[in-house]
Structure formats: C-alpha cells, structure tokens
Protein backbone atom coordinates (compact mmCIF):
# COMPACT_ATOMS: atom_id res chain seq x y z
CA UNK A 1 -27.53 -4.42 -1.19
CA UNK A 2 -27.47 -0.63 -1.16
CA UNK A 3 -25.00 0.95 1.23
CA UNK A 4 -23.47 4.35 1.68
CA UNK A 5 -19.96 4.66 0.25
CA UNK A 6 -18.51 4.96 3.74
CA UNK A 7 -20.19 1.70 4.74
CA UNK A 8 -18.82 0.03 1.63
CA UNK A 9 -15.31 1.09 2.63
CA UNK A 10 -15.69 -0.63 6.00
CA UNK A 11 -17.22 -3.74 4.44
CA UNK A 12 -14.36 -4.11 1.96
CA UNK A 13 -11.81 -3.67 4.75
CA UNK A 14 -13.54 -6.53 6.55
CA UNK A 15 -13.30 -8.58 3.33
CA UNK A 16 -9.55 -7.95 3.38
CA UNK A 17 -9.28 -9.28 6.92
CA UNK A 18 -8.45 -5.90 8.44
CA UNK A 19 -8.73 -6.06 12.23
CA UNK A 20 -7.05 -2.76 13.15
CA UNK A 21 -6.97 0.77 11.73
CA UNK A 22 -4.73 3.61 12.91
CA UNK A 23 -5.85 7.17 12.31
CA UNK A 24 -7.42 10.48 13.26
CA UNK A 25 -10.89 11.66 12.18
CA UNK A 26 -11.54 14.99 10.49
CA UNK A 27 -14.18 16.75 8.44
CA UNK A 28 -13.55 14.90 5.18
CA UNK A 29 -13.69 11.43 6.77
CA UNK A 30 -16.54 11.84 9.25
CA UNK A 31 -18.80 9.56 7.15
CA UNK A 32 -16.16 6.81 7.26
CA UNK A 33 -15.76 7.16 11.01
CA UNK A 34 -19.55 7.12 11.38
CA UNK A 35 -19.62 3.78 9.52
CA UNK A 36 -16.70 2.54 11.63
CA UNK A 37 -18.79 3.23 14.76
CA UNK A 38 -20.96 0.17 13.99
CA UNK A 39 -18.00 -2.04 13.04
CA UNK A 40 -16.00 -4.50 15.12
CA UNK A 41 -12.74 -3.35 13.49
CA UNK A 42 -10.45 -1.95 16.17
CA UNK A 43 -9.37 1.67 15.75
CA UNK A 44 -6.32 3.14 17.46
CA UNK A 45 -6.58 6.92 17.77
CA UNK A 46 -3.23 8.53 17.02
CA UNK A 47 -2.20 12.01 18.14
CA UNK A 48 -0.65 12.87 14.77
CA UNK A 49 -1.23 11.40 11.31
CA UNK A 50 2.48 10.67 10.77
CA UNK A 51 2.26 8.54 13.89
CA UNK A 52 -0.74 6.67 12.42
CA UNK A 53 1.23 5.85 9.27
CA UNK A 54 4.19 4.58 11.31
CA UNK A 55 1.84 2.48 13.45
CA UNK A 56 0.39 0.86 10.33
CA UNK A 57 3.95 0.32 9.08
CA UNK A 58 5.07 -1.39 12.31
CA UNK A 59 1.93 -3.53 12.32
CA UNK A 60 2.64 -4.68 8.76
CA UNK A 61 6.30 -5.51 9.39
CA UNK A 62 5.65 -7.93 12.25
CA UNK A 63 2.47 -9.54 10.90
CA UNK A 64 3.26 -9.66 7.19
CA UNK A 65 -0.22 -8.27 6.56
CA UNK A 66 -1.28 -4.92 5.13
CA UNK A 67 -1.28 -2.07 7.64
CA UNK A 68 -4.13 0.45 7.33
CA UNK A 69 -4.30 4.12 8.31
CA UNK A 70 -6.94 6.84 7.93
CA UNK A 71 -6.55 10.60 7.65
CA UNK A 72 -8.72 13.52 6.66
CA UNK A 73 -8.06 15.80 3.69
CA UNK A 74 -5.52 18.63 3.49
CA UNK A 75 -3.13 18.71 6.45
CA UNK A 76 -4.38 15.33 7.62
CA UNK A 77 -3.27 13.68 4.41
CA UNK A 78 -0.03 15.65 4.08
CA UNK A 79 0.89 14.63 7.63
CA UNK A 80 0.88 11.03 6.36
CA UNK A 81 3.51 11.77 3.73
CA UNK A 82 6.63 11.00 5.78
CA UNK A 83 5.13 7.73 7.00
CA UNK A 84 4.13 6.73 3.48
CA UNK A 85 7.62 7.56 2.18
CA UNK A 86 9.12 5.49 4.97
CA UNK A 87 6.99 2.48 4.02
CA UNK A 88 7.87 2.96 0.36
CA UNK A 89 11.63 3.00 0.98
CA UNK A 90 11.43 -0.16 3.11
CA UNK A 91 8.92 -2.01 0.90
CA UNK A 92 6.17 -2.23 3.53
CA UNK A 93 2.54 -2.93 2.48
CA UNK A 94 0.38 -0.11 3.83
CA UNK A 95 -2.97 1.15 2.56
CA UNK A 96 -3.62 4.79 3.45
CA UNK A 97 -7.22 5.95 3.04
CA UNK A 98 -7.67 9.71 2.97
CA UNK A 99 -10.74 11.89 2.76
CA UNK A 100 -11.04 14.53 0.05
CA UNK A 101 -13.30 17.51 -0.59
CA UNK A 102 -16.42 16.77 -2.69
CA UNK A 103 -15.72 16.12 -6.36
CA UNK A 104 -17.44 19.33 -7.45
CA UNK A 105 -14.96 21.35 -5.34
CA UNK A 106 -11.75 19.60 -6.44
CA UNK A 107 -9.40 22.07 -8.07
CA UNK A 108 -11.12 25.10 -6.54
CA UNK A 109 -8.87 25.53 -3.50
CA UNK A 110 -11.63 24.40 -1.20
CA UNK A 111 -11.09 24.32 2.55
CA UNK A 112 -8.52 21.64 3.43
CA UNK A 113 -8.01 20.61 -0.19
CA UNK A 114 -4.66 19.32 -1.43
CA UNK A 115 -3.77 17.09 -4.36
CA UNK A 116 -2.57 14.22 -2.18
CA UNK A 117 -2.39 11.76 -5.07
CA UNK A 118 -0.06 14.15 -6.90
CA UNK A 119 2.01 14.71 -3.77
CA UNK A 120 2.41 11.00 -3.04
CA UNK A 121 2.88 9.73 -6.58
CA UNK A 122 6.68 9.33 -6.20
CA UNK A 123 6.40 7.59 -2.82
CA UNK A 124 3.58 5.11 -3.37
CA UNK A 125 3.52 1.88 -5.30
CA UNK A 126 0.25 3.16 -6.75
CA UNK A 127 -2.43 5.62 -5.71
CA UNK A 128 -6.04 6.36 -6.58
CA UNK A 129 -8.61 9.11 -6.33
CA UNK A 130 -12.13 7.71 -6.51
CA UNK A 131 -14.34 10.00 -8.60
CA UNK A 132 -17.18 7.62 -9.34
CA UNK A 133 -19.25 5.67 -6.77
CA UNK A 134 -19.25 2.51 -8.88
CA UNK A 135 -15.42 2.42 -8.78
CA UNK A 136 -15.11 2.53 -5.00
CA UNK A 137 -15.44 -1.16 -4.12
CA UNK A 138 -12.95 -2.55 -6.60
CA UNK A 139 -10.53 0.34 -6.09
CA UNK A 140 -10.10 -0.53 -2.42
CA UNK A 141 -9.80 -4.23 -3.23
CA UNK A 142 -7.21 -3.41 -5.86
CA UNK A 143 -5.27 -1.23 -3.42
CA UNK A 144 -4.76 -4.20 -1.09
CA UNK A 145 -3.78 -6.50 -3.93
CA UNK A 146 -1.20 -4.03 -5.22
CA UNK A 147 0.23 -3.37 -1.75
CA UNK A 148 0.91 -7.10 -1.26
CA UNK A 149 1.85 -8.26 -4.74
CA UNK A 150 5.42 -8.61 -5.97
CA UNK A 151 7.64 -6.22 -4.04
CA UNK A 152 5.32 -4.85 -1.33
CA UNK A 153 4.70 -1.15 -0.85
CA UNK A 154 2.23 1.53 0.20
CA UNK A 155 -0.91 2.43 -1.74
CA UNK A 156 -3.03 5.53 -1.13
CA UNK A 157 -6.77 5.79 -1.85
CA UNK A 158 -8.21 9.32 -1.80
CA UNK A 159 -12.00 9.35 -1.45
CA UNK A 160 -14.05 12.55 -1.88
CA UNK A 161 -16.74 13.15 0.71
CA UNK A 162 -19.62 12.92 -1.78
CA UNK A 163 -18.44 9.43 -2.79
CA UNK A 164 -18.49 8.44 0.88
CA UNK A 165 -22.11 9.63 1.10
CA UNK A 166 -23.27 8.14 -2.22
CA UNK A 167 -25.64 5.17 -2.42
CA UNK A 168 -23.72 2.20 -3.83
CA UNK A 169 -24.77 -1.30 -4.78
CA UNK A 170 -22.49 -3.52 -2.73
CA UNK A 171 -21.86 -7.17 -3.51
CA UNK A 172 -19.78 -8.93 -0.93
CA UNK A 173 -16.52 -10.30 -2.27
CA UNK A 174 -13.86 -12.65 -0.99
CA UNK A 175 -10.49 -11.43 0.22
CA UNK A 176 -7.82 -11.31 -2.49
CA UNK A 177 -10.49 -11.65 -5.18
CA UNK A 178 -8.76 -9.06 -7.39
CA UNK A 179 -5.97 -10.40 -9.57
CA UNK A 180 -3.04 -8.07 -10.08
CA UNK A 181 -0.52 -8.50 -12.86
CA UNK A 182 2.64 -9.68 -11.16
CA UNK A 183 5.73 -7.52 -11.13
CA UNK A 184 7.50 -10.56 -12.60
CA UNK A 185 6.48 -12.96 -15.33
CA UNK A 186 6.61 -15.94 -13.00
CA UNK A 187 9.24 -17.86 -14.98
CA UNK A 188 12.76 -17.89 -13.56
CA UNK A 189 15.43 -17.84 -16.26
CA UNK A 190 17.08 -21.26 -16.52
CA UNK A 191 20.04 -19.65 -18.28
CA UNK A 192 20.69 -17.33 -15.34
CA UNK A 193 20.19 -20.18 -12.86
CA UNK A 194 22.79 -22.27 -14.69
CA UNK A 195 25.25 -19.38 -14.69
CA UNK A 196 24.69 -18.88 -10.97
CA UNK A 197 25.25 -22.57 -10.21
CA UNK A 198 28.48 -22.51 -12.22
CA UNK A 199 29.78 -19.53 -10.23
CA UNK A 200 28.81 -21.14 -6.92
CA UNK A 201 30.66 -24.34 -7.80
CA UNK A 202 33.75 -22.43 -8.95
CA UNK A 203 33.88 -20.11 -5.97
CA UNK A 204 36.39 -20.60 -3.18
CA UNK A 205 35.34 -17.68 -0.95
CA UNK A 206 31.61 -17.01 -1.43
CA UNK A 207 29.33 -14.98 0.82
CA UNK A 208 25.58 -14.49 0.85
CA UNK A 209 24.28 -10.96 1.32
CA UNK A 210 20.66 -11.15 2.52
CA UNK A 211 18.28 -8.20 2.61
CA UNK A 212 14.72 -7.44 3.64
CA UNK A 213 13.38 -9.20 0.55
CA UNK A 214 14.17 -12.53 2.21
CA UNK A 215 11.82 -11.63 5.06
CA UNK A 216 9.04 -10.26 2.87
CA UNK A 217 9.46 -13.29 0.59
CA UNK A 218 8.96 -15.64 3.58
CA UNK A 219 12.22 -17.32 2.57
CA UNK A 220 14.20 -17.43 5.81
CA UNK A 221 13.98 -21.21 6.12
CA UNK A 222 15.13 -21.63 2.53
CA UNK A 223 18.02 -19.26 3.14
CA UNK A 224 19.22 -21.33 6.11
CA UNK A 225 18.91 -24.54 4.12
CA UNK A 226 20.75 -23.04 1.13
CA UNK A 227 23.56 -21.65 3.29
CA UNK A 228 24.02 -24.96 5.11
CA UNK A 229 23.99 -26.99 1.91
CA UNK A 230 26.60 -24.79 0.24
CA UNK A 231 28.53 -23.83 3.40
CA UNK A 232 28.35 -20.15 2.48
CA UNK A 233 28.53 -17.51 5.28
CA UNK A 234 25.59 -15.08 5.44
CA UNK A 235 25.81 -11.33 5.96
CA UNK A 236 22.74 -9.14 6.22
CA UNK A 237 21.71 -5.58 5.52
CA UNK A 238 19.98 -3.57 8.23
CA UNK A 239 16.59 -4.53 6.78
CA UNK A 240 17.70 -8.16 6.54
CA UNK A 241 18.38 -8.60 10.26
CA UNK A 242 16.43 -11.63 11.42
CA UNK A 243 16.38 -13.23 7.97
CA UNK A 244 19.22 -15.52 9.10
CA UNK A 245 19.74 -16.52 12.76
CA UNK A 246 22.69 -14.62 14.16
CA UNK A 247 23.63 -17.44 16.51
CA UNK A 248 24.22 -19.71 13.50
CA UNK A 249 27.88 -20.63 12.82
CA UNK A 250 27.55 -19.30 9.27
CA UNK A 251 26.21 -15.91 10.35
CA UNK A 252 28.37 -12.86 9.66
CA UNK A 253 25.78 -10.40 10.94
CA UNK A 254 25.40 -6.82 9.82
CA UNK A 255 27.61 -5.37 7.08
CA UNK A 256 28.00 -1.83 5.82
CA UNK A 257 28.74 1.50 7.44
CA UNK A 258 28.30 0.19 10.99
CA UNK A 259 28.72 -3.51 10.39
CA UNK A 260 31.51 -5.35 12.19
CA UNK A 261 34.97 -5.09 10.68
CA UNK A 262 35.09 -8.87 10.47
CA UNK A 263 31.86 -9.11 8.45
CA UNK A 264 32.91 -6.31 6.10
CA UNK A 265 36.34 -7.94 5.66
CA UNK A 266 34.71 -11.27 4.84
CA UNK A 267 32.71 -9.66 2.05
CA UNK A 268 35.72 -7.61 0.92
CA UNK A 269 37.86 -10.77 0.61
CA UNK A 270 35.17 -12.85 -1.09
CA UNK A 271 35.28 -14.01 -4.70
CA UNK A 272 31.49 -14.34 -5.03
CA UNK A 273 28.63 -12.35 -3.49
CA UNK A 274 25.15 -13.85 -3.73
CA UNK A 275 22.86 -10.90 -3.04
CA UNK A 276 19.32 -11.93 -2.15
CA UNK A 277 16.43 -9.49 -1.79
CA UNK A 278 18.60 -6.42 -1.28
CA UNK A 279 19.15 -3.22 -3.22
CA UNK A 280 22.81 -2.55 -2.37
CA UNK A 281 22.09 0.65 -0.46
CA UNK A 282 24.85 3.24 -0.37
CA UNK A 283 25.12 2.51 3.37
CA UNK A 284 26.34 -0.95 2.38
CA UNK A 285 27.93 -0.51 -1.03
CA UNK A 286 29.96 2.58 -0.06
CA UNK A 287 32.54 3.42 -2.71
CA UNK A 288 31.54 2.17 -6.16
CA UNK A 289 33.13 -1.23 -6.66
CA UNK A 290 34.65 -1.17 -3.19
CA UNK A 291 32.35 -3.58 -1.35
CA UNK A 292 33.84 -6.76 -2.82
CA UNK A 293 36.34 -5.65 -5.49
CA UNK A 294 37.43 -9.16 -6.51
CA UNK A 295 34.04 -10.84 -6.43
CA UNK A 296 31.55 -11.91 -9.04
CA UNK A 297 28.01 -10.89 -8.08
CA UNK A 298 24.80 -12.88 -8.36
CA UNK A 299 21.75 -10.74 -7.63
CA UNK A 300 18.36 -12.33 -6.89
CA UNK A 301 15.35 -10.03 -6.54
CA UNK A 302 11.65 -9.88 -7.32
CA UNK A 303 11.99 -6.30 -8.59
CA UNK A 304 13.78 -6.12 -11.98
CA UNK A 305 14.50 -2.41 -11.41
CA UNK A 306 16.95 -3.25 -8.61
CA UNK A 307 19.16 -5.57 -10.66
CA UNK A 308 22.26 -3.65 -11.64
CA UNK A 309 20.86 -0.34 -10.35
CA UNK A 310 23.51 0.36 -7.72
CA UNK A 311 26.11 -2.35 -8.37
CA UNK A 312 27.13 -4.03 -11.61
CA UNK A 313 26.20 -7.71 -11.47
CA UNK A 314 27.36 -10.80 -13.33
CA UNK A 315 24.17 -12.84 -12.96
CA UNK A 316 20.73 -11.29 -12.52
CA UNK A 317 17.89 -13.59 -11.47
CA UNK A 318 14.38 -12.14 -11.40
CA UNK A 319 11.99 -14.11 -9.25
CA UNK A 320 10.53 -14.88 -5.88
CA UNK A 321 13.39 -15.48 -3.46
CA UNK A 322 11.85 -18.62 -1.98
CA UNK A 323 11.37 -20.17 -5.42
CA UNK A 324 14.83 -19.22 -6.70
CA UNK A 325 16.59 -20.67 -3.65
CA UNK A 326 14.68 -23.94 -4.03
CA UNK A 327 15.59 -24.14 -7.73
CA UNK A 328 19.25 -23.56 -6.91
CA UNK A 329 19.25 -26.17 -4.14
CA UNK A 330 17.75 -28.75 -6.48
CA UNK A 331 20.88 -28.44 -8.65
CA UNK A 332 23.47 -28.37 -5.87
CA UNK A 333 24.98 -30.99 -3.60
CA UNK A 334 26.67 -30.41 -0.24
CA UNK A 335 29.82 -28.33 -0.60
CA UNK A 336 32.63 -28.34 1.96
CA UNK A 337 34.58 -25.07 2.31
CA UNK A 338 36.97 -25.84 5.15
CA UNK A 339 39.68 -23.29 4.29
CA UNK A 340 37.26 -20.40 3.76
CA UNK A 341 35.34 -21.13 6.96
CA UNK A 342 38.61 -21.30 8.90
CA UNK A 343 39.56 -17.90 7.50
CA UNK A 344 36.12 -16.57 8.50
CA UNK A 345 36.64 -17.92 12.01
CA UNK A 346 40.01 -16.17 12.23
CA UNK A 347 38.49 -12.86 11.06
CA UNK A 348 35.67 -13.21 13.59
CA UNK A 349 38.12 -13.77 16.44
CA UNK A 350 40.39 -10.89 15.45
CA UNK A 351 37.89 -8.28 14.23
CA UNK A 352 34.59 -9.06 15.97
CA UNK A 353 32.54 -6.39 17.72
CA UNK A 354 34.04 -5.20 21.00
CA UNK A 355 33.33 -2.46 23.52
CA UNK A 356 34.69 -1.41 26.91
CA UNK A 357 32.62 -3.35 29.42
CA UNK A 358 33.35 -1.63 32.73
CA UNK A 359 31.22 -0.18 35.53
CA UNK A 360 29.90 2.62 33.32
CA UNK A 361 26.34 2.33 31.96
CA UNK A 362 27.06 1.88 28.26
CA UNK A 363 24.54 1.49 25.42
CA UNK A 364 26.13 -1.68 24.06
CA UNK A 365 25.79 -3.36 27.44
CA UNK A 366 22.18 -2.16 27.74
CA UNK A 367 21.25 -3.76 24.41
CA UNK A 368 22.89 -7.07 25.36
CA UNK A 369 21.25 -7.00 28.80
CA UNK A 370 17.80 -6.42 27.25
CA UNK A 371 18.20 -9.62 25.25
CA UNK A 372 19.48 -11.55 28.26
CA UNK A 373 16.76 -10.41 30.68
CA UNK A 374 13.91 -11.06 28.21
CA UNK A 375 14.90 -14.67 27.51
CA UNK A 376 15.49 -13.70 23.90
CA UNK A 377 11.77 -13.34 23.22
CA UNK A 378 11.25 -9.79 22.01
CA UNK A 379 10.40 -7.70 19.00
CA UNK A 380 12.87 -4.82 18.87
CA UNK A 381 11.92 -1.48 17.38
CA UNK A 382 14.28 1.49 17.16
CA UNK A 383 14.32 5.17 16.56
CA UNK A 384 16.96 6.45 14.10
CA UNK A 385 20.55 7.28 14.93
CA UNK A 386 23.11 5.79 17.27
CA UNK A 387 20.43 3.92 19.22
CA UNK A 388 19.43 2.15 16.00
CA UNK A 389 22.96 1.06 15.17
CA UNK A 390 23.77 -0.14 18.70
CA UNK A 391 20.62 -2.26 18.56
CA UNK A 392 21.57 -3.63 15.13
CA UNK A 393 25.10 -4.45 16.27
CA UNK A 394 24.53 -5.94 19.72
CA UNK A 395 21.08 -7.54 19.68
CA UNK A 396 21.39 -10.97 18.03
CA UNK A 397 18.29 -11.42 15.89
CA UNK A 398 17.31 -15.03 15.30
CA UNK A 399 13.86 -14.85 13.75
CA UNK A 400 12.35 -12.82 10.90
CA UNK A 401 9.91 -10.01 11.70
CA UNK A 402 11.51 -9.29 15.08
CA UNK A 403 13.29 -6.06 14.06
CA UNK A 404 11.33 -2.92 13.22
CA UNK A 405 13.43 0.01 12.06
CA UNK A 406 13.46 2.79 9.48
CA UNK A 407 16.14 1.77 6.99
CA UNK A 408 15.84 3.56 3.68
CA UNK A 409 14.38 6.87 4.84
CA UNK A 410 15.99 6.98 8.29
CA UNK A 411 12.95 8.63 9.86
CA UNK A 412 13.53 10.12 13.29
CA UNK A 413 10.36 9.67 15.33
CA UNK A 414 9.56 6.32 13.68
CA UNK A 415 10.36 3.98 16.56
CA UNK A 416 7.75 4.61 19.23
CA UNK A 417 4.65 4.66 17.00
CA UNK A 418 5.99 1.72 14.96
CA UNK A 419 6.57 -0.18 18.20
CA UNK A 420 2.97 0.51 19.20
CA UNK A 421 1.75 -0.80 15.84
CA UNK A 422 3.96 -3.85 16.20
CA UNK A 423 2.65 -4.54 19.71
CA UNK A 424 -0.94 -4.28 18.48
CA UNK A 425 -0.12 -6.68 15.64
CA UNK A 426 1.64 -9.17 17.91
CA UNK A 427 -0.02 -8.96 21.32
CA UNK A 428 1.51 -12.28 22.38
CA UNK A 429 5.04 -10.84 22.08
CA UNK A 430 6.66 -7.98 23.99
CA UNK A 431 7.96 -5.01 22.01
CA UNK A 432 10.90 -2.92 23.18
CA UNK A 433 11.66 0.40 21.50
CA UNK A 434 15.34 1.29 21.77
CA UNK A 435 15.38 5.06 21.43
CA UNK A 436 17.57 8.13 21.39
CA UNK A 437 16.45 11.40 22.93
CA UNK A 438 16.78 13.38 19.70
CA UNK A 439 14.56 10.98 17.77
CA UNK A 440 12.07 10.15 20.52
CA UNK A 441 11.01 13.76 21.05
CA UNK A 442 9.72 13.94 17.47
CA UNK A 443 6.76 11.66 18.21
CA UNK A 444 6.88 11.42 21.99
CA UNK A 445 3.15 12.15 22.12
CA UNK A 446 2.69 8.52 21.04
CA UNK A 447 3.12 7.76 24.74
CA UNK A 448 -0.40 9.08 25.23
CA UNK A 449 -1.77 6.49 22.81
CA UNK A 450 0.19 3.73 24.54
CA UNK A 451 -1.23 4.84 27.88
CA UNK A 452 -4.85 5.27 26.75
CA UNK A 453 -4.98 1.82 25.09
CA UNK A 454 -2.61 0.18 27.59
CA UNK A 455 -0.29 -0.98 24.82
CA UNK A 456 2.64 -2.49 26.78
CA UNK A 457 5.58 -1.20 24.76
CA UNK A 458 8.77 -0.76 26.78
CA UNK A 459 10.80 2.27 25.70
CA UNK A 460 14.47 2.11 26.60
CA UNK A 461 15.77 5.62 26.06
CA UNK A 462 19.52 6.05 25.57
CA UNK A 463 19.68 9.68 26.61
CA UNK A 464 22.98 11.34 25.72
CA UNK A 465 21.43 14.81 25.55
CA UNK A 466 22.63 15.35 22.00
CA UNK A 467 21.92 14.45 18.38
CA UNK A 468 24.35 11.59 18.80
CA UNK A 469 25.01 10.42 15.26
CA UNK A 470 25.45 13.96 13.94
CA UNK A 471 27.74 14.73 16.88
CA UNK A 472 29.75 11.60 16.09
CA UNK A 473 30.27 12.74 12.50
CA UNK A 474 31.18 16.23 13.71
CA UNK A 475 33.63 14.64 16.14
CA UNK A 476 35.34 12.36 13.62
CA UNK A 477 34.97 14.22 10.33
CA UNK A 478 34.41 17.93 11.15
CA UNK A 479 37.17 18.73 13.66
CA UNK A 480 34.86 18.58 16.69
CA UNK A 481 32.87 21.59 15.50
CA UNK A 482 29.68 20.67 17.36
CA UNK A 483 27.18 22.85 15.56
CA UNK A 484 23.57 22.72 16.83
CA UNK A 485 23.68 19.18 18.21
CA UNK A 486 23.38 19.76 21.97
CA UNK A 487 19.85 19.23 23.32
CA UNK A 488 18.05 20.29 26.50
CA UNK A 489 19.99 18.53 29.24
CA UNK A 490 17.35 19.45 31.84
CA UNK A 491 14.51 17.59 30.13
CA UNK A 492 13.52 14.63 32.28
CA UNK A 493 11.93 12.08 29.96
CA UNK A 494 10.95 9.76 32.81
CA UNK A 495 8.88 12.55 34.35
CA UNK A 496 7.44 13.40 30.94
CA UNK A 497 6.40 9.77 30.46
CA UNK A 498 4.65 9.84 33.82
CA UNK A 499 2.76 12.96 32.72
CA UNK A 500 1.51 11.03 29.68
CA UNK A 501 0.35 8.20 31.93
CA UNK A 502 3.29 5.87 31.29
CA UNK A 503 5.49 4.88 34.23
CA UNK A 504 8.98 6.23 33.74
CA UNK A 505 12.20 5.58 35.63
CA UNK A 506 15.54 7.32 35.15
CA UNK A 507 18.66 5.17 35.66
CA UNK A 508 22.37 5.95 35.71
CA UNK A 509 23.95 2.62 36.72
CA UNK A 510 23.92 -0.98 35.54
CA UNK A 511 22.24 -2.13 38.72
CA UNK A 512 19.48 0.45 38.37
CA UNK A 513 18.88 -0.53 34.75
CA UNK A 514 18.64 -4.22 35.47
CA UNK A 515 16.16 -3.62 38.29
CA UNK A 516 14.06 -1.24 36.15
CA UNK A 517 13.94 -3.55 33.14
CA UNK A 518 12.89 -6.53 35.24
CA UNK A 519 10.06 -4.41 36.63
CA UNK A 520 9.01 -3.18 33.17
CA UNK A 521 9.13 -6.67 31.66
CA UNK A 522 7.07 -8.17 34.48
CA UNK A 523 4.20 -5.73 33.98
CA UNK A 524 1.73 -5.80 31.11
CA UNK A 525 1.62 -2.06 30.56
CA UNK A 526 3.68 0.63 28.81
CA UNK A 527 6.90 1.65 30.51
CA UNK A 528 9.87 3.95 29.92
CA UNK A 529 13.42 3.50 31.20
CA UNK A 530 15.52 6.62 30.67
CA UNK A 531 19.21 5.68 30.64
CA UNK A 532 21.70 8.51 31.07
CA UNK A 533 24.74 7.77 28.91
CA UNK A 534 27.87 9.65 27.85
CA UNK A 535 27.28 12.09 24.99
CA UNK A 536 30.60 11.12 23.36
CA UNK A 537 29.86 7.39 23.25
CA UNK A 538 30.25 6.36 19.60
CA UNK A 539 28.92 3.69 17.27
CA UNK A 540 32.03 1.86 16.15
CA UNK A 541 33.26 0.56 13.80
CA UNK A 542 32.36 3.25 11.29
CA UNK A 543 33.06 3.44 7.57
CA UNK A 544 32.63 7.05 6.37
CA UNK A 545 30.18 7.53 3.51
CA UNK A 546 31.68 6.53 0.18
CA UNK A 547 34.47 4.55 1.82
CA UNK A 548 35.45 0.88 1.98
CA UNK A 549 36.47 -1.43 4.79
CA UNK A 550 39.99 -0.06 4.35
CA UNK A 551 38.71 3.30 5.65
CA UNK A 552 37.19 1.83 8.83
CA UNK A 553 37.36 3.97 11.96
CA UNK A 554 37.38 2.13 15.28
C-alpha cells in the first residue's frame, strides 16, 4: 500500500515491537509526529533532547530491547550527541531517528542543518542518511538489526523532510526480518577453548572478572553455574554489577578504582583471570600490568577488537559469552579449591568495605537502608560521581538489569532521565535514582516529565553542596586546593522538586530519611528525598588513576 514516508517510519517501528518513543518535535520531524498522532505507540515528551537519549538508554538497559528517541534537525540532533556517545561507550542498543532538511537543501547551510551523520560517526555503531524514498523501509529495519546484533550499540537514522513526505510503497514485514552479518563468525575456536581449560585446571588461585557483556549476552545463569562448578570467585566491573549475585559466597563484588580492597587484593594475588564480556577499562586495569601481575589472562568477548586492546592476554576466545561458558562447562568437572577460598574468606574479613556507622546521616548508610526498606526489589539508577560509587559499593545487586549507570562516558545528568526510561520500561518494578547535587542539576528539568506522566521514580539526592568527586581528588591529590567545586548551598532541591510537581522532602537525620523513604515507596508517584550530607565525606577505598592495589587510599 502507498503511505507517506512518515507513516512508513511509524509502521516499521511497530514491526520492531516499539511501544515507547522518547523525544521532542521540531520543524524537520513534524511529519513523523503527525503520523505518530494516529499511532498507539506511547510517546514521552522530554524537555531536552539529551534527556530523550538517556531515557531511551535507560529503557534499553532494563528491558534488553532497543530504546528509541526522536529529535529534529540541527540543534535537536546535536543535543542527542552526548546521549548517543553514552550509549556507545556502554554498548546499549538505541536507535535515534532525526529529521533533516530536504535533500535539495543539504550542503547549503539551510536553517537548522547540520551533518549529524558526520558528527556521530565515531560514536555510533552505524548511521544512515536516507536520500531515496525506496531505501527508507529497509534502512530503519537494518538500524534495529545492527543495534541488537553482536555487541549492541546505538544507530542513528537521519531522514530528510522530503523523504518523510514522499509517497512510498509499503509492504509489511516481520520484526527482525533483516539479516545482519554477525560481528563474529559463529565458530568458537576449539584450540583456544582447550588452552583455556588447561589453564583453569592448572590454576590454584583463579578469579573471574565479569563485565557488562555477561548481562547483554543473557549469560548470568551460565556464569553462576560456571563459577560454582569450578569454585572460582567472581569480581565485576561497574557495568557488570548484577551479572553475578552479590550475596553469593563466591562473589567478590566491585573491583577497580573504588572496588573493595579485599576484591582488588584477590585479583592482585590471583594466578589466573578469566575476563568475560569486559574491556579492561582504565578504571579497573590501572597501571599497565598492575591489576594481576602474576596471573595468566583468558579473555572472552563477542567483540574481537577488545581482545588484547588494553591488557595483554594469554588466551583470546571470540564468541557469545553464553555459548563459550557452556562449551567450557562441558569439558570441566567439579573443582575443589579449599585453600584459595579460605584465603579469599580471610581477605574479605580483613579488608571488606567499612564505614563509620554512627548517628550522622551518611551516604553509605542511606544506600544500605534503601535496599533494606524496599525488600530488595528495586532497579537502581545513579548520576555520576560519589553518589554512583557509594551505590556501587553498598547496594548488593543480585539480578541483571537492575543497575543503570553511566560507566564509560561518566555522563553527569544521566541518572534522572535514565531512571525515567527504566521506569517506563519496567512499570512493575520501582526505580530509585541515587543522585548527587552537582550531577542532578544538569538534567533536573526531567522532574517535569516525571510529574506530567506520573512516572514514579524516587530520587534520593545526596546533597553535599559540592562537586564531590572532584573535591575528593583535590583533597587527596591536590593539597586541598578546592578550585571551583563549591556549589550553591542555598539551593533547596526539595522545594525545586515541588515547583516541578514532584513532592520533595529535605532530611538531615536517619530517622527523617527512613520516614521519608517509607512514604515515597508507599506512593505510586514521583518523589524526591534531599539528604544533607557532609561535603568532605569520601568514597573509600580509592586507587588513584594509574595505580595498583598497593597504592590504595583508605
């Protein structure tokens, strides 16, 4: 049947199972929004395009599906850039659809024209500009297939306004009808598997280092089974939190710059590191060769480009994590590692996470209390900074897709809109955004969207009236020269939330927090709890950039 290009866009989105779009209309996408008017696809109106991209990102992380955002041409599309880069760094499948000036005006500096495909080329898995009506349908289908295939990532489709208005012959397709050449050849190397098995059998002190690829590869169950069969302790990266239950006896928890000293020591003392779905970020690897100086390294990843990129490896296995773990388990019997597990237990007892739990309202206590009061049934989102690290350290994640945070890009302002997207994606769960005042103010207008759509995200603001992580570095590494880190101490975020239509309460004591959180959790509407904390509270332990566990502070 003949449809306008804009109608085709909506029809293909329906083919792909899209139920929600996040965005803002503008001149170059009015035809798409006109077609959306007659659709049953839900649209969440953002107050800034960056926010729309983060909402799509949060939606994708908790559902495992592709998040979708719309923006107009020019500044609309460039406002998406940070959100797209964030999704790219964390391997999140997002399809961004942008409007563009008519094809006959491209390259002529038309009103609100920018080369968004050129701008986003380094931060998308692939991008397209549709210059012919007969390419539109399959281009959008292909965008979804690329976003989901292999290592996930964002894809941008730029659609000129005349293509949106063109008459197009549309033939309904079936979701996932486009085949994309896999990032891998589909055959796991038996030679590398055999080498890995040999190292596992020889090892006396092995550890598993699990990253976000375990979650995106839907391999959490296999990871638990593999760890239990081989009796190998499991550490995680920031993006891997939730891949392995942190209440499991074999869990080491977070490693890296703000991981526990005990977990970092366990990896440091190991003789074998089995890295699964992780890229050995500098926030984990630290000094070259310093993470596990005496260990052999097995690296399993779906993306060949990551193998050996940041850390030299002894065995490189390219493949889907789920499949590789099953192949390894088929060749291994139960292994008892009594001495190593006893040493791990000793390290845990001596060097586990600790904080001063007194009458003062402290962020570590707040994070633990959130988990306790919610019966351990939350999705946690964070902003970026100290709030993020306290959440990663003290909330014990037990299920995949329950932690939404900006890892690779470290995007301040990510948390609140991502939490909104996550809540839309998982309406049966409750989402709590653990925030810092420096980060929250960057997209605080997302409160308006939460209020308008009654999206019941709870924001727990750890307000120390400073750019806390920068201040911490200035305190520890720059002789307490606190340059440009103090923020407006008179700003009352609880009152600001109320102005946006979200109930806000300011608390200063443990008793006040507990009462406020119980109230927020009992109500099915957005809520903010502003917690006043000490500006010199630090995230400890801390390994300075480029250091090793031997350089740990705190």
